[in-house]
PDB file of C-alpha atoms in Angstrom:
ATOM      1  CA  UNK A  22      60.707  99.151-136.534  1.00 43.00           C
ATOM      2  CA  UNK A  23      57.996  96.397-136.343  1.00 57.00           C
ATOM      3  CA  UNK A  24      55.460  99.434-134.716  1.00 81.00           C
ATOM      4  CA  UNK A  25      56.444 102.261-136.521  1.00 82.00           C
ATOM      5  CA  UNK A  26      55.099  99.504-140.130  1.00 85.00           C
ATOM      6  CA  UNK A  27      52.111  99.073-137.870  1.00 86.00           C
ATOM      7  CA  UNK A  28      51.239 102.799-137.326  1.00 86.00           C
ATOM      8  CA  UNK A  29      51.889 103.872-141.211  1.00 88.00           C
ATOM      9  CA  UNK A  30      49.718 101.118-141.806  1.00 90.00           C
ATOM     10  CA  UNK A  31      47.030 102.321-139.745  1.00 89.00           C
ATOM     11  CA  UNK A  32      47.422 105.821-140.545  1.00 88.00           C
ATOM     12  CA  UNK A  33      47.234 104.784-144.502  1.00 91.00           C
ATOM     13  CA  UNK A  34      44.434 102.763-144.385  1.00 92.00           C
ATOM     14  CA  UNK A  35      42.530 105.799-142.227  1.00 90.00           C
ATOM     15  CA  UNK A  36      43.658 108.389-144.535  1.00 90.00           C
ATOM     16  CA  UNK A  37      42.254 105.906-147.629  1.00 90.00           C
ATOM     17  CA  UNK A  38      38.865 105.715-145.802  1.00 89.00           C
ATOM     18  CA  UNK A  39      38.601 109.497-146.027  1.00 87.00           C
ATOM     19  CA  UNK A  40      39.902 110.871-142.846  1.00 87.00           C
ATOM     20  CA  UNK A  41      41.728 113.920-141.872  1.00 86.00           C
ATOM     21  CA  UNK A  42      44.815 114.430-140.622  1.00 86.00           C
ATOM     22  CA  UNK A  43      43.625 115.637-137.243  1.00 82.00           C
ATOM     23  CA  UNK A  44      41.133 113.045-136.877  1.00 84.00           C
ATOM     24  CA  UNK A  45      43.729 110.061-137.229  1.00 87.00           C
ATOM     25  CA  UNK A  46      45.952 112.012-135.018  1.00 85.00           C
ATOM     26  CA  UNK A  47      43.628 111.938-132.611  1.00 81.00           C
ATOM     27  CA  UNK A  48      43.352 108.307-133.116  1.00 86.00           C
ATOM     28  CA  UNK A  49      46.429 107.272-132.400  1.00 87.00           C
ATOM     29  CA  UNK A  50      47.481 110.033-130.197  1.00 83.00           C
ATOM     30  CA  UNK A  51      50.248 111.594-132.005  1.00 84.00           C
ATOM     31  CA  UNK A  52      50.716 114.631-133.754  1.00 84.00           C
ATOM     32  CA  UNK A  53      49.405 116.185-137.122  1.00 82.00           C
ATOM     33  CA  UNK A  54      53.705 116.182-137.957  1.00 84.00           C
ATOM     34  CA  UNK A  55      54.147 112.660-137.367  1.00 88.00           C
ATOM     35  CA  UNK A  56      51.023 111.675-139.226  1.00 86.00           C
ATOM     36  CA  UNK A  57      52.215 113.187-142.357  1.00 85.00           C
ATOM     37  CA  UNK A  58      56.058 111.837-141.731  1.00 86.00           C
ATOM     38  CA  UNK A  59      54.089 108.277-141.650  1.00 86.00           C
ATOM     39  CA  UNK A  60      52.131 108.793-144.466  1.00 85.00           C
ATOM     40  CA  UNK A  61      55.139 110.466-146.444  1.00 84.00           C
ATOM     41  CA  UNK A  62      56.746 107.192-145.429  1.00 74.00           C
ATOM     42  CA  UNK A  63      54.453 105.390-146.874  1.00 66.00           C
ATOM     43  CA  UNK A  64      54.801 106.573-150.112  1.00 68.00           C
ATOM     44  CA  UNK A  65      58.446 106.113-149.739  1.00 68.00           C
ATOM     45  CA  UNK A  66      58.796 109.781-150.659  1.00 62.00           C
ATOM     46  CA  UNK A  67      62.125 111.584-148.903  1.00 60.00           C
ATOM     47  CA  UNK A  68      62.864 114.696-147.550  1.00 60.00           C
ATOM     48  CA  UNK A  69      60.823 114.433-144.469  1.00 61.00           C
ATOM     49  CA  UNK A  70      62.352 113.938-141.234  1.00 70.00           C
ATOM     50  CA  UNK A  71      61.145 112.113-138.576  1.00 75.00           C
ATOM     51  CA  UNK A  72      59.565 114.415-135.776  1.00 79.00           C
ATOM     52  CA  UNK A  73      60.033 113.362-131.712  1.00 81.00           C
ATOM     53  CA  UNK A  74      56.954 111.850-130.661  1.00 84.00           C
ATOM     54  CA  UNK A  75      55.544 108.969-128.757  1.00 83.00           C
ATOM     55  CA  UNK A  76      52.292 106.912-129.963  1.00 84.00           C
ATOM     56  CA  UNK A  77      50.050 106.189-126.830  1.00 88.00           C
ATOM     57  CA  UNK A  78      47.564 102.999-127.178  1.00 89.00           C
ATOM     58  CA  UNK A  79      45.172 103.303-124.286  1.00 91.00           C
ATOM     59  CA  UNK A  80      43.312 100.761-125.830  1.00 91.00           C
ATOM     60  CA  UNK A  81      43.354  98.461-123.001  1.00 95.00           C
ATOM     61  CA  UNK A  82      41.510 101.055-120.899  1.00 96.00           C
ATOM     62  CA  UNK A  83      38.893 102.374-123.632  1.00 95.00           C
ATOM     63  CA  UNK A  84      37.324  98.829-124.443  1.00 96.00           C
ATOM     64  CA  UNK A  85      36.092  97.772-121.046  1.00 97.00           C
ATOM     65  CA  UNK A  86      33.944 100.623-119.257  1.00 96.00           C
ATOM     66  CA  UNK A  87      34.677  99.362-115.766  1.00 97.00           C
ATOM     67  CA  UNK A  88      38.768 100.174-116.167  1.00 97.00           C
ATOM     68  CA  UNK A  89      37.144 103.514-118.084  1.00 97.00           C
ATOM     69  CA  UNK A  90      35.273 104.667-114.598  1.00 97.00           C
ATOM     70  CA  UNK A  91      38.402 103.840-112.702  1.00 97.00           C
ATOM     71  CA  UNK A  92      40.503 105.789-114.852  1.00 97.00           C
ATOM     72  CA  UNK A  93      37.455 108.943-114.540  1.00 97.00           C
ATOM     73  CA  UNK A  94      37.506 108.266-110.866  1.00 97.00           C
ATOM     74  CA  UNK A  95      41.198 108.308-110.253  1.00 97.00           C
ATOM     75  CA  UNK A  96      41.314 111.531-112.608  1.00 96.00           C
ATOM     76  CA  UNK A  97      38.355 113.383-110.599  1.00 95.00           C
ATOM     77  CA  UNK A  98      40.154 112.274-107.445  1.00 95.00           C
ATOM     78  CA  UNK A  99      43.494 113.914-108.715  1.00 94.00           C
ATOM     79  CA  UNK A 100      41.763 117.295-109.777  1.00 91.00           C
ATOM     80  CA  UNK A 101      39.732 117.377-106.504  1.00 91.00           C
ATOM     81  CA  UNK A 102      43.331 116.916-104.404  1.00 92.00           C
ATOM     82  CA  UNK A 103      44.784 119.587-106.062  1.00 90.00           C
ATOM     83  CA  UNK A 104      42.020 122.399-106.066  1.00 87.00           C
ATOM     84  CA  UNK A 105      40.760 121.285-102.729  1.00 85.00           C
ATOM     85  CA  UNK A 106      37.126 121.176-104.215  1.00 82.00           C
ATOM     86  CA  UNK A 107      34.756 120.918-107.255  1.00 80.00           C
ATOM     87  CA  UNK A 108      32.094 122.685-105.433  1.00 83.00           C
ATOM     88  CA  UNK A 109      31.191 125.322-108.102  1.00 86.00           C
ATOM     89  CA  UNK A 110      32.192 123.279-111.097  1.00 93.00           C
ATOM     90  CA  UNK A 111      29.136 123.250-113.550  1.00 96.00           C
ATOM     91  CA  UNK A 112      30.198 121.848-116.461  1.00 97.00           C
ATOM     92  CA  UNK A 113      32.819 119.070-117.680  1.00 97.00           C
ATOM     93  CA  UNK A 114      33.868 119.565-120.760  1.00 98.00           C
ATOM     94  CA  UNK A 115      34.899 116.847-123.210  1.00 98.00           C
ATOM     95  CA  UNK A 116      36.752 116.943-125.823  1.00 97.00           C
ATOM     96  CA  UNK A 117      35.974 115.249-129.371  1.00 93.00           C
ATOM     97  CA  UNK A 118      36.484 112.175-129.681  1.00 90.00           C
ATOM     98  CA  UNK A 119      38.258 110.765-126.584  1.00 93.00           C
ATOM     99  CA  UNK A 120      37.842 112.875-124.107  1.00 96.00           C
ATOM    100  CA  UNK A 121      34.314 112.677-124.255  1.00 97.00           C
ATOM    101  CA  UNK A 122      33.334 109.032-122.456  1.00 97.00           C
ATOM    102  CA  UNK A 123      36.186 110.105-119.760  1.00 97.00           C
ATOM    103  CA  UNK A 124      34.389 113.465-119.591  1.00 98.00           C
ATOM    104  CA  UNK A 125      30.391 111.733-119.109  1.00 97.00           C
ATOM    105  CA  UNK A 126      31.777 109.851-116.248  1.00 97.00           C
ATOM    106  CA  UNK A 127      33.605 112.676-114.884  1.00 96.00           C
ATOM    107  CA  UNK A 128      30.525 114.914-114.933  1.00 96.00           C
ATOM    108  CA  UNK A 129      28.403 112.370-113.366  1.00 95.00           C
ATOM    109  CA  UNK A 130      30.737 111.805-110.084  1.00 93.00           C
ATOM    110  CA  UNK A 131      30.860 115.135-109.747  1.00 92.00           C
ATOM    111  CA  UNK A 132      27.269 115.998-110.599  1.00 93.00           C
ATOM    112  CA  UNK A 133      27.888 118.602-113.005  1.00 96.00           C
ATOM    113  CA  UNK A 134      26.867 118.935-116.568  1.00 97.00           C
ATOM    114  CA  UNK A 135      28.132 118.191-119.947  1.00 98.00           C
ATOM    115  CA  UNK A 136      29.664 119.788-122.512  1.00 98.00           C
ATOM    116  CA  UNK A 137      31.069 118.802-125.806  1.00 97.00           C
ATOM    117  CA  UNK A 138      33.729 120.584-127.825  1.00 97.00           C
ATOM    118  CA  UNK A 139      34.809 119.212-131.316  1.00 93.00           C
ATOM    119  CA  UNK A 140      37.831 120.993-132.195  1.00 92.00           C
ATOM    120  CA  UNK A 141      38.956 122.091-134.950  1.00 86.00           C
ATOM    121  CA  UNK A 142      41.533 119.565-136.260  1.00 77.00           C
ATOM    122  CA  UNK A 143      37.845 117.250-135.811  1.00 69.00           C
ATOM    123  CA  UNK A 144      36.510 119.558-138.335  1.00 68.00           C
ATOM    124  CA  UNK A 145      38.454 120.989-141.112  1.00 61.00           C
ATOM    125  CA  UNK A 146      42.176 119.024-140.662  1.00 52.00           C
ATOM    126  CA  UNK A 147      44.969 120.740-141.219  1.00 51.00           C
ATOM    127  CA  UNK A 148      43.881 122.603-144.765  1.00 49.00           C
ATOM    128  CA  UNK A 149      41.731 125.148-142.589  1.00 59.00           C
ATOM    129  CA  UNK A 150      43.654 125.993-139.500  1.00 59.00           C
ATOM    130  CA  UNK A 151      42.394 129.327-139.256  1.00 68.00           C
ATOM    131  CA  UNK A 152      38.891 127.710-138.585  1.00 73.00           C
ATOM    132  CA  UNK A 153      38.461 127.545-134.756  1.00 83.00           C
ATOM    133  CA  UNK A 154      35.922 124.344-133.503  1.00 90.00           C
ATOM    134  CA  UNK A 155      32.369 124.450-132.197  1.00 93.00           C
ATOM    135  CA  UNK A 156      30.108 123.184-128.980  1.00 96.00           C
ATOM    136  CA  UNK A 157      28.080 120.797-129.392  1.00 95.00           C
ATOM    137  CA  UNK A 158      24.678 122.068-129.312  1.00 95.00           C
ATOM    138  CA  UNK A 159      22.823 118.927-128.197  1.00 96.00           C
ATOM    139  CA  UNK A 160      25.194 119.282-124.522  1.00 98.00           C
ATOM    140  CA  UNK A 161      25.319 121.827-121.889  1.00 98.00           C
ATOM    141  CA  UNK A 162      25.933 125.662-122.718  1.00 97.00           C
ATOM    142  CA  UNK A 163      28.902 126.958-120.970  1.00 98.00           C
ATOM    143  CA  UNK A 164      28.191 130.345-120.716  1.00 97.00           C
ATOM    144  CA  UNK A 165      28.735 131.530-117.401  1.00 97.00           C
ATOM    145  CA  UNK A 166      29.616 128.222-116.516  1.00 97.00           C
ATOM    146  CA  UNK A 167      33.165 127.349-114.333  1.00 96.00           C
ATOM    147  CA  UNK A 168      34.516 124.541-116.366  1.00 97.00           C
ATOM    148  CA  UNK A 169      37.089 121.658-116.245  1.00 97.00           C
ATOM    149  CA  UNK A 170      38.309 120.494-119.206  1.00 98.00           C
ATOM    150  CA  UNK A 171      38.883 116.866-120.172  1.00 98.00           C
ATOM    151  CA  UNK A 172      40.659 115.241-122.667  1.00 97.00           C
ATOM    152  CA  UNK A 173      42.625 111.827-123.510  1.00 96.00           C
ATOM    153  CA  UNK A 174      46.609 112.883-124.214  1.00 95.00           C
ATOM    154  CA  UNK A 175      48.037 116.218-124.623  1.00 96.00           C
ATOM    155  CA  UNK A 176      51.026 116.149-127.736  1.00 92.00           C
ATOM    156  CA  UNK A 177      51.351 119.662-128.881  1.00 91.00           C
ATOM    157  CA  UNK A 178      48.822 121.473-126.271  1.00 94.00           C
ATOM    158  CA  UNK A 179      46.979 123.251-130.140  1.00 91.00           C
ATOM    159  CA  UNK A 180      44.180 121.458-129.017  1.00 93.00           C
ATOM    160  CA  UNK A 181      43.461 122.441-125.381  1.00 96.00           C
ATOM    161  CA  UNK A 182      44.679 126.041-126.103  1.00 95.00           C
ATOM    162  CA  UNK A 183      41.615 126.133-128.690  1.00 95.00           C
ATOM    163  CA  UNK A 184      39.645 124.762-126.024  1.00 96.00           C
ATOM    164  CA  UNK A 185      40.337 127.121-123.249  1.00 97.00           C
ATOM    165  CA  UNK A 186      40.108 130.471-125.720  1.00 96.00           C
ATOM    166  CA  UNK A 187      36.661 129.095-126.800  1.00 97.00           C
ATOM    167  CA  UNK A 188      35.652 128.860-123.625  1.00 98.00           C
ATOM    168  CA  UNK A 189      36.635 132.094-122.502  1.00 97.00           C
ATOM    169  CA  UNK A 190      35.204 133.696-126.148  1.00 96.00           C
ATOM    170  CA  UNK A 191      32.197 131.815-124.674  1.00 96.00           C
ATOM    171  CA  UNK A 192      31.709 133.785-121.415  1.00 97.00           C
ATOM    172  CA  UNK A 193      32.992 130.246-119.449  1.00 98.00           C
ATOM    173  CA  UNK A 194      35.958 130.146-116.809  1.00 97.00           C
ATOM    174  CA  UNK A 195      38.115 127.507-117.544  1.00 97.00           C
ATOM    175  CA  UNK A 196      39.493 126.216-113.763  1.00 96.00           C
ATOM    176  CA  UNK A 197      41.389 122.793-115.077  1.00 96.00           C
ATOM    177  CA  UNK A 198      42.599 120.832-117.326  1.00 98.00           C
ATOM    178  CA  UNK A 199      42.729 117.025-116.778  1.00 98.00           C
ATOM    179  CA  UNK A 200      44.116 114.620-118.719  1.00 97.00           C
ATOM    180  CA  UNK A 201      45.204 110.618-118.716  1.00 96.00           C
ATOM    181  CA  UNK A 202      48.764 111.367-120.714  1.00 96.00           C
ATOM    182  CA  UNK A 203      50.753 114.747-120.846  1.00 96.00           C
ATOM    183  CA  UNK A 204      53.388 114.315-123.416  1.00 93.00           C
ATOM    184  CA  UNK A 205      54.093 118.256-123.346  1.00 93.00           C
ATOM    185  CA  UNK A 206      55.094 118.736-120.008  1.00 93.00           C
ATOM    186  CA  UNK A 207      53.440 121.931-119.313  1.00 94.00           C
ATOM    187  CA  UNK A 208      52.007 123.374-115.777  1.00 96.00           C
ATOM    188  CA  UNK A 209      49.559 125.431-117.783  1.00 97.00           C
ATOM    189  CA  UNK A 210      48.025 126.242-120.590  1.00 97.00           C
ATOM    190  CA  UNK A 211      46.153 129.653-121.062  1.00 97.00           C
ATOM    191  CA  UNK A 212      46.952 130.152-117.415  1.00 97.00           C
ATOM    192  CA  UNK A 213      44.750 126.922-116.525  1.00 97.00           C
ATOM    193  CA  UNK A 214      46.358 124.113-114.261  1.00 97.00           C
ATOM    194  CA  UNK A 215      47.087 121.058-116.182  1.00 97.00           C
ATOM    195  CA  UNK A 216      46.464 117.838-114.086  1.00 97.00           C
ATOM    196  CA  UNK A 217      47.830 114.178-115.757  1.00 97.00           C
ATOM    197  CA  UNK A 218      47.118 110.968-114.777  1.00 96.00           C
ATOM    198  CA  UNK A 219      50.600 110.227-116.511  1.00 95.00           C
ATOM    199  CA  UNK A 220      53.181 112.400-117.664  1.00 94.00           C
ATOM    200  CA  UNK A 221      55.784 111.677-120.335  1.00 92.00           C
ATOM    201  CA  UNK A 222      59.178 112.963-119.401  1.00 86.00           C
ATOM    202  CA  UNK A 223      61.480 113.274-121.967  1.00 77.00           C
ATOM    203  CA  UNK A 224      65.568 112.067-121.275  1.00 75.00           C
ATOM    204  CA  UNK A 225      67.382 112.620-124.116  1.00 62.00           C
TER     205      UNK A 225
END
């Protein structure tokens, strides 16, 4: 139980400093459900049950930038084994907020460009989720562009099926996903081939 204190602690003292439910979500890689089952907890309020999910702390990884280009490497590596080649790839496209240093690397071993999608849950939370998210505008334009997509976990696969329809409202080809954790368990998503470092697979 001695975690589960530490992440409604976390997630409290994130949603006191003003952040959204998507955003602290994102930062401790769970979903928008368990977020506000931890923060219902919290208040000690009932009624909410507990959803199936599994907190991933890649901290480790993300504070030293030499185990954060091995981690790039060994995902470009998997991607590249799988689709034979990245010859045609143009643009990598990260998304907000982690996938974004795992993305720069990616796009620089494979000599492609950058792109930057913040998604929606970045933007609004969960009070808009009509809203769809934007491109960065200071990164590559993906027009035209074949794309792989990188992010840090997949929970619920909202995110990356934003991404990909984005893409494609963009006039882009999505060709694959990459990722370091798959907790969904998913081939696809939008008809694009997901490739994990790691993937969860649930027993029970």
């Amino acid at each position: 139980m001695k975690d589960i204190d530490i992440l409604t602690k976390r997630a409290t003292e994130m949603k006191a400093n003003g952040m959204l439910d998507g955003q602290i979500a994102d930062e401790l890689n769970i979903s928008r459900e368990t977020i506000v089952w931890l923060l219902t907890r919290a208040s000690k309020r009932e009624g909410v049950r507990a959803p199936k999910d599994l907190s991933i702390d890649w901290g480790n990884i993300g504070e030293s930038s030499y185990r954060m280009r091995c981690v790039s490497d060994a995902m470009v590596d998997l991607v590249l084994d799988n689709i034979g080649s990245f010859e045609g790839t143009d643009v990598v496209v990260g998304i907000a907020v982690s996938g974004i240093p795992l993305a720069s690397i990616m796009a620089n071993e494979l000599d492609a460009k950058l792109a930057i999608f913040h998604p929606n849950k970045q933007l609004f939370g969960t009070e808009n989720a009509d809203a769809v998210g934007i491109f960065s505008q200071s990164f590559a334009d993906v027009k035209g562009a074949n794309c792989v997509i990188v992010d840090d976990v997949i929970t619920t696969g909202h995110t990356l099926v934003e991404t990909t329809r984005q893409l494609t409202s963009a006039g882009a080809k999505p060709t694959a996903i990459t990722v370091l954790v798959d907790k969904l368990g998913q081939d696809t998503i939008e008809g694009v081939p997901i490739y994990p470092l790691l993937r969860i697979l649930w027993v029970v």
